[in-house]
PDB file of C-alpha atoms in Angstrom:
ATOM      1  CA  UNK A  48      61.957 -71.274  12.794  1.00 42.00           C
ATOM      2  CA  UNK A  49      61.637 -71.092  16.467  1.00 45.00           C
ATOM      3  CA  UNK A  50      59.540 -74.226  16.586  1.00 42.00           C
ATOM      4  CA  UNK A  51      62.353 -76.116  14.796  1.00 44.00           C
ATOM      5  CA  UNK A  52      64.893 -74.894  17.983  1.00 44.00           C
ATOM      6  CA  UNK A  53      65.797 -78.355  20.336  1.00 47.00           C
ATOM      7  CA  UNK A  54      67.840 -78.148  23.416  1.00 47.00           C
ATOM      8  CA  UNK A  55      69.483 -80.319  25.476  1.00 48.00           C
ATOM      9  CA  UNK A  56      69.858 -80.436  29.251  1.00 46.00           C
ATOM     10  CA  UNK A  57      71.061 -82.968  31.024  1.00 43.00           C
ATOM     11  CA  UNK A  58      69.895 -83.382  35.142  1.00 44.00           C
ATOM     12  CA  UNK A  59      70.330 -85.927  37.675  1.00 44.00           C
ATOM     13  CA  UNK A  60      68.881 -89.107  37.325  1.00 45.00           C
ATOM     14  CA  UNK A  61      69.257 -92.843  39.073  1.00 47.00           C
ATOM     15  CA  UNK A  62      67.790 -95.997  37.818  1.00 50.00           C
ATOM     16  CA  UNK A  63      66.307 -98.043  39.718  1.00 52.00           C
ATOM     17  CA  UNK A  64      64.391-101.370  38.185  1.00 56.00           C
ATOM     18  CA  UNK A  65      61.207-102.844  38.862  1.00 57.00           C
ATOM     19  CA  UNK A  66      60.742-105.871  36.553  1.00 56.00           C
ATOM     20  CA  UNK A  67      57.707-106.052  34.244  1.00 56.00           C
ATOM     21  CA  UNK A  68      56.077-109.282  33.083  1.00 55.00           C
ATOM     22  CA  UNK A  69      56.965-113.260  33.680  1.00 57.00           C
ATOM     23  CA  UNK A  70      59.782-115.515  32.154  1.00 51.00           C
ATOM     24  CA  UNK A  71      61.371-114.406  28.559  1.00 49.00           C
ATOM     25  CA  UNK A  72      58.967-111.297  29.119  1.00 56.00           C
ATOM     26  CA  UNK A  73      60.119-110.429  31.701  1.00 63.00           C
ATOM     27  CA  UNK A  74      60.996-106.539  30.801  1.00 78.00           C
ATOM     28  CA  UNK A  75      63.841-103.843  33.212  1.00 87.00           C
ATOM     29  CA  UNK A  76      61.499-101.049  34.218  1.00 87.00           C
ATOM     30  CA  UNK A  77      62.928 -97.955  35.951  1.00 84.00           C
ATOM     31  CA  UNK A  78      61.509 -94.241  36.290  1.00 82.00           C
ATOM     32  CA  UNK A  79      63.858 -91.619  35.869  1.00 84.00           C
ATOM     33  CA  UNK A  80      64.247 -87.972  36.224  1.00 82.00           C
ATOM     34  CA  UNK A  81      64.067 -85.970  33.615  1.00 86.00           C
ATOM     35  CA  UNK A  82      63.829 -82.741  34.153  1.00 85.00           C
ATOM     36  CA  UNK A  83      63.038 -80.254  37.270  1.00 82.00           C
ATOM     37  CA  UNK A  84      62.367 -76.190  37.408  1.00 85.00           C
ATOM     38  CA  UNK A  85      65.328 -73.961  37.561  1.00 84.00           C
ATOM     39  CA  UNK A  86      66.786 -71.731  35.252  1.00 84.00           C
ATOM     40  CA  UNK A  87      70.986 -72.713  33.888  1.00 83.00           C
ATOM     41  CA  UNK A  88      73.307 -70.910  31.649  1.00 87.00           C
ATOM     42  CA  UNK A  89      74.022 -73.069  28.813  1.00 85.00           C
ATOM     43  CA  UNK A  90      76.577 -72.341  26.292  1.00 87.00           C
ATOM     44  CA  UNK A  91      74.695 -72.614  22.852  1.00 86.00           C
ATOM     45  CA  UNK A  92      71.716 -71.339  23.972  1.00 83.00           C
ATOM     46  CA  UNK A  93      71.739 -68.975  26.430  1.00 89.00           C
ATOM     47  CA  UNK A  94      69.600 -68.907  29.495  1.00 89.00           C
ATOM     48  CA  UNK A  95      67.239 -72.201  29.767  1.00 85.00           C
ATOM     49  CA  UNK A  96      64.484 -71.991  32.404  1.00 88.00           C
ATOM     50  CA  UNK A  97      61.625 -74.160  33.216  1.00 87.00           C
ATOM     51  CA  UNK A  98      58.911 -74.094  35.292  1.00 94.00           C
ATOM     52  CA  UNK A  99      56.190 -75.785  36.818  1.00 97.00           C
ATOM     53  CA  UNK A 100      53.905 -75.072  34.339  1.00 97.00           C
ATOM     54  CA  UNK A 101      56.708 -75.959  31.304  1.00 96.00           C
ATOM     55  CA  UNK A 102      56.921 -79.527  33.546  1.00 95.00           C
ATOM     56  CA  UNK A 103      53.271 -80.014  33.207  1.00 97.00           C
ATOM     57  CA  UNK A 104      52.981 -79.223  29.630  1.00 97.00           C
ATOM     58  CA  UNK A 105      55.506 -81.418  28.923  1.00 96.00           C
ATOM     59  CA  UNK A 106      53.178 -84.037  30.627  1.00 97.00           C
ATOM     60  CA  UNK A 107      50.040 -83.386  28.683  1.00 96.00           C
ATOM     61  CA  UNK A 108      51.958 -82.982  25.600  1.00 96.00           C
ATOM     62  CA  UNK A 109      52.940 -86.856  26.279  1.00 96.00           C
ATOM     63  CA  UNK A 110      49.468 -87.813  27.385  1.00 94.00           C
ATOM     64  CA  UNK A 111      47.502 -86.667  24.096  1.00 92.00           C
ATOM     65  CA  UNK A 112      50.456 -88.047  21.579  1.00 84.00           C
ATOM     66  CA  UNK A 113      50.083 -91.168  23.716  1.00 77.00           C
ATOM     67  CA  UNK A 114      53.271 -93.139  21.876  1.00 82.00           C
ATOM     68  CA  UNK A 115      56.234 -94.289  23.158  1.00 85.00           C
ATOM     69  CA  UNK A 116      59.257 -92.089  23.308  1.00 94.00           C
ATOM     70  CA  UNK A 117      62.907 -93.241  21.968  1.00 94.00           C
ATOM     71  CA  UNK A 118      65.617 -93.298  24.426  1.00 93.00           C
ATOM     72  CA  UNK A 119      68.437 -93.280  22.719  1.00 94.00           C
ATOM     73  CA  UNK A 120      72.354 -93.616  22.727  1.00 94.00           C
ATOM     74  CA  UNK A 121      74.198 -89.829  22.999  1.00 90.00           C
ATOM     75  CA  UNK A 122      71.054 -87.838  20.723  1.00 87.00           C
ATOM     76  CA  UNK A 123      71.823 -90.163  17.802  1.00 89.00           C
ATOM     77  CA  UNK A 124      68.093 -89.616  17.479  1.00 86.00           C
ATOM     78  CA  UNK A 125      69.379 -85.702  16.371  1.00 86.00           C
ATOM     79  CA  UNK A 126      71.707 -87.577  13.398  1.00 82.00           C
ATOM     80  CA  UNK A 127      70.166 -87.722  10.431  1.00 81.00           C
ATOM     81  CA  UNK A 128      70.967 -91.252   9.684  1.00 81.00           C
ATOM     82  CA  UNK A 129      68.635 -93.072  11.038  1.00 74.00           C
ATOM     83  CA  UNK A 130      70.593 -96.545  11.253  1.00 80.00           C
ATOM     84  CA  UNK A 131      72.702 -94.321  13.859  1.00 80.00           C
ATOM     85  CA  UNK A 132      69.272 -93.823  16.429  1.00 83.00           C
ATOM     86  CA  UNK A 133      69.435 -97.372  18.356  1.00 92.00           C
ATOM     87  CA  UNK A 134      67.073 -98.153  21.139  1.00 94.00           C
ATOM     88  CA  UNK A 135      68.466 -97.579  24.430  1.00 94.00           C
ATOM     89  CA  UNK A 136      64.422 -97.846  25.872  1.00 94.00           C
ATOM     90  CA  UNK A 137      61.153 -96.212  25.557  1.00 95.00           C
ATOM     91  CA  UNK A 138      59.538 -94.142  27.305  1.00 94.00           C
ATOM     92  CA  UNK A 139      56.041 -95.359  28.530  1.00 94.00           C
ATOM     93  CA  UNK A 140      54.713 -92.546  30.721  1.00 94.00           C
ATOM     94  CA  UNK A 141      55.752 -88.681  32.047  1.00 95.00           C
ATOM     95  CA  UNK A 142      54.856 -87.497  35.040  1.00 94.00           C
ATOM     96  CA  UNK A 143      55.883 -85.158  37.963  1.00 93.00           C
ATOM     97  CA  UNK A 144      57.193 -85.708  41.454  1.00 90.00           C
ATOM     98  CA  UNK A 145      57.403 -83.516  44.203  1.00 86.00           C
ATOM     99  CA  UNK A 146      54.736 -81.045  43.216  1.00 93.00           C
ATOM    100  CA  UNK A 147      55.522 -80.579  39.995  1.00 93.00           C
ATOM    101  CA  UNK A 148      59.674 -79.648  40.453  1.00 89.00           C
ATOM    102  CA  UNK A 149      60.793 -82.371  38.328  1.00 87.00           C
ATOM    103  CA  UNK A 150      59.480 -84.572  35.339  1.00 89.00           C
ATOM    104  CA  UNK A 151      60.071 -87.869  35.711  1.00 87.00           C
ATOM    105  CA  UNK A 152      59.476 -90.952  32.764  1.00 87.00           C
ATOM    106  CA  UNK A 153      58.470 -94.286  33.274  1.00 88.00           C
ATOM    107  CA  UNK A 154      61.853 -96.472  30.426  1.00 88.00           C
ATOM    108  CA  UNK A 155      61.347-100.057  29.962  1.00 92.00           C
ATOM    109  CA  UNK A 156      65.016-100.865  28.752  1.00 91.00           C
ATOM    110  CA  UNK A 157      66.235-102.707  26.325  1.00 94.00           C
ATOM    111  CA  UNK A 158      68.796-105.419  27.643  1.00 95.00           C
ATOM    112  CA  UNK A 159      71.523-103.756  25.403  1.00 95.00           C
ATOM    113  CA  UNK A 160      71.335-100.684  27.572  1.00 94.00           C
ATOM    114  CA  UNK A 161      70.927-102.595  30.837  1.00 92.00           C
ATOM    115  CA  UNK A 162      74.049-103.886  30.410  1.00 94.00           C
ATOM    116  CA  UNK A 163      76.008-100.953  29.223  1.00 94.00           C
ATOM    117  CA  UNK A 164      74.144 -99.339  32.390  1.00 87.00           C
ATOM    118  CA  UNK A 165      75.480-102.403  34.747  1.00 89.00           C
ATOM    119  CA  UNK A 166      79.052-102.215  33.074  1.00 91.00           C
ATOM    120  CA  UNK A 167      79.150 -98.047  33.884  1.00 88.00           C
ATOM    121  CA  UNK A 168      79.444 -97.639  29.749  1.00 93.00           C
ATOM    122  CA  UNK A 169      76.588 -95.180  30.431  1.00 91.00           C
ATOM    123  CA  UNK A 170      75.618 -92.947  33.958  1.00 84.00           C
ATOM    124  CA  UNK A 171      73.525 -89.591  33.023  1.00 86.00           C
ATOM    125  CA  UNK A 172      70.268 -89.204  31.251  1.00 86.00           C
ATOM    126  CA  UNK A 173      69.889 -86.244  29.299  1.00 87.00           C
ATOM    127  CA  UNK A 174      66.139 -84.932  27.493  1.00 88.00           C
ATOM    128  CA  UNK A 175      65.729 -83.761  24.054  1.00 89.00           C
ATOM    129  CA  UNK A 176      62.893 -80.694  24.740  1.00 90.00           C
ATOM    130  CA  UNK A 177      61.424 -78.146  22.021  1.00 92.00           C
ATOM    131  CA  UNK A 178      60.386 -75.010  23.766  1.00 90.00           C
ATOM    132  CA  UNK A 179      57.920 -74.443  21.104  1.00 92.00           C
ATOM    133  CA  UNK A 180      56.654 -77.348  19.253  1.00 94.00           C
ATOM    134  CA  UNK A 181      54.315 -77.732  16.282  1.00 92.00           C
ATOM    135  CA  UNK A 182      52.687 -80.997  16.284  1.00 88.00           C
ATOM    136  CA  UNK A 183      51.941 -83.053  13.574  1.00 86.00           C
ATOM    137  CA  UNK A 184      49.204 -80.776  12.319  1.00 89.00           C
ATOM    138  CA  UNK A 185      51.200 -77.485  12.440  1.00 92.00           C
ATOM    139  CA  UNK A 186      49.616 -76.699  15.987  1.00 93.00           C
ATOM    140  CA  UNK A 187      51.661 -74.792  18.590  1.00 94.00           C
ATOM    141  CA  UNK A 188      51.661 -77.031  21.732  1.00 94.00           C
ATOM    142  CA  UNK A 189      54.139 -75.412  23.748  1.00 95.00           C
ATOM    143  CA  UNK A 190      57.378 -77.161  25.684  1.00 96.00           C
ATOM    144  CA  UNK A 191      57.680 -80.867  24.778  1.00 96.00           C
ATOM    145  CA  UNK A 192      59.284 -83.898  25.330  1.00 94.00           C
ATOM    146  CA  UNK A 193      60.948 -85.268  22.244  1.00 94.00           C
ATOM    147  CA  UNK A 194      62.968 -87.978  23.766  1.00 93.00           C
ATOM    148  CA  UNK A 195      65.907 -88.521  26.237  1.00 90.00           C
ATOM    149  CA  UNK A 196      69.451 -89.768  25.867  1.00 90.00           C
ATOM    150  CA  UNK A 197      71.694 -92.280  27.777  1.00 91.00           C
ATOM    151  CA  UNK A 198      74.921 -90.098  27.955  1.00 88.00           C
ATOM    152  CA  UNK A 199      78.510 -89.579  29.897  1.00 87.00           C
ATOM    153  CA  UNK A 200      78.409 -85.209  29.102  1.00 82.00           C
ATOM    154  CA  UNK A 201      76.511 -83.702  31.619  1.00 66.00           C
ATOM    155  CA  UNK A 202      75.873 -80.284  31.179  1.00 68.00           C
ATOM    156  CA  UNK A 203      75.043 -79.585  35.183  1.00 50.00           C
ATOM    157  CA  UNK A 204      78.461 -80.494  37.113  1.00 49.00           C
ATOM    158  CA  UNK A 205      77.747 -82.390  40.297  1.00 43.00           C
ATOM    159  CA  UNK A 206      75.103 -84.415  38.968  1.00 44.00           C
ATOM    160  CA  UNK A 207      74.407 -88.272  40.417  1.00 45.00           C
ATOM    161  CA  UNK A 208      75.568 -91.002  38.159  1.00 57.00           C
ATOM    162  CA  UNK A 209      72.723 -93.822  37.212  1.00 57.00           C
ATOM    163  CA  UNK A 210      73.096 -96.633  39.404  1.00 52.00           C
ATOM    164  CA  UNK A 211      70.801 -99.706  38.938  1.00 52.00           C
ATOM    165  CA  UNK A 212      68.983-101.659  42.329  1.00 44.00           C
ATOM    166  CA  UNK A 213      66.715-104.082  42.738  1.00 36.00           C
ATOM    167  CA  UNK A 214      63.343-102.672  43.606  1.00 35.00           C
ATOM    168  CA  UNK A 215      62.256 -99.208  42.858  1.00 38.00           C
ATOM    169  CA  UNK A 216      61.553 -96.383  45.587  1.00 40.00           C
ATOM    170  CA  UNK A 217      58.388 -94.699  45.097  1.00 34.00           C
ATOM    171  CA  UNK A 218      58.188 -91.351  46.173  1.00 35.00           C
ATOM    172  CA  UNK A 219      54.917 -88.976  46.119  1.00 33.00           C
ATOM    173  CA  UNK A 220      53.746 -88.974  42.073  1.00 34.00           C
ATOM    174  CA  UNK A 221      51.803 -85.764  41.273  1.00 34.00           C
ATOM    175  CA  UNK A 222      50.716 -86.812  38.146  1.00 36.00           C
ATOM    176  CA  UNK A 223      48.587 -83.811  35.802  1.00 36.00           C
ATOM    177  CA  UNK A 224      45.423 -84.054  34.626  1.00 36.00           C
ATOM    178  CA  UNK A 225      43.802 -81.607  32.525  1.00 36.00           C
ATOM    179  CA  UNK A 226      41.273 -79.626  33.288  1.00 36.00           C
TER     180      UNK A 226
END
């Protein structure tokens, strides 16, 4: 049953959009973090800690899947009903910044989520991980990204709120390749 076991952590993150595209295509990019190594207390499950390496599996775990990644309103993903698991944005690529201390994803938003974003209905982002997934074929891939979360309960006190800008800043992108 361990491979069924999801957490949730929820880190600093701020939005920042690029936009994608030309006219009615015209799509609200952002990158946003994710995830980064460090070890918390949580309440439900104890002592969470991830590392580099737990970051870059994460990464190749999204490269070989290679499908988009729900982000989602509050985990409504998690609730059974599927009706309750609306689009906030998907996720279109994972990769780390600042050699390998935090996991970043490339959201292209949906404009429902923009504006609860631009309104401040919504200002963390918050992943869905599984420490020890089983993929499709029953094959133990390690830590992986399941999906991430617009929320307003972050579990780290202090954290920034998600702010959205014009333009995107583009720090140093370690991105990992296998092999």
């Amino acid at each position: 049953m361990k491979d069924k076991l999801r957490f949730v952590i929820l880190l600093p993150s701020k939005l920042k959009f690029k936009d994608e595209g030309e006219g009615e295509e015209k799509k609200k990019v952002s990158d946003v973090q994710i995830c980064m190594i460090g070890t918390w207390e949580h309440p439900w499950f104890g002592t969470i800690e991830f590392t580099r390496a737990d970051l870059k599996q994460m990464s190749e775990n999204y490269e070989k899947e290679k499908k988009d990644l729900c982000v989602d309103y509050q985990h409504a993903s998690l609730n059974p009903d599927p009706d309750a698991a609306i689009a906030a944005g998907w996720i279109k690529a994972v990769f780390g910044k600042e050699r390998w201390s935090e996991l970043w994803a490339t959201v292209e938003w949906t404009e429902k989520a923009v504006q609860h974003i631009e309104a401040d209905e919504y200002k963390y982002i918050s992943p869905e991980i599984a420490r020890e997934y089983r993929n499709k074929d029953g094959k133990e891939i390690g830590c992986t990204l399941l999906a991430i979360a617009l929320t307003n309960r972050p579990f780290l006190e202090g954290m920034a709120p998600v702010t959205l800008a014009e333009g995107i800043d583009v720090p140093q992108v370690y991105r990992f390749k296998k092999g």
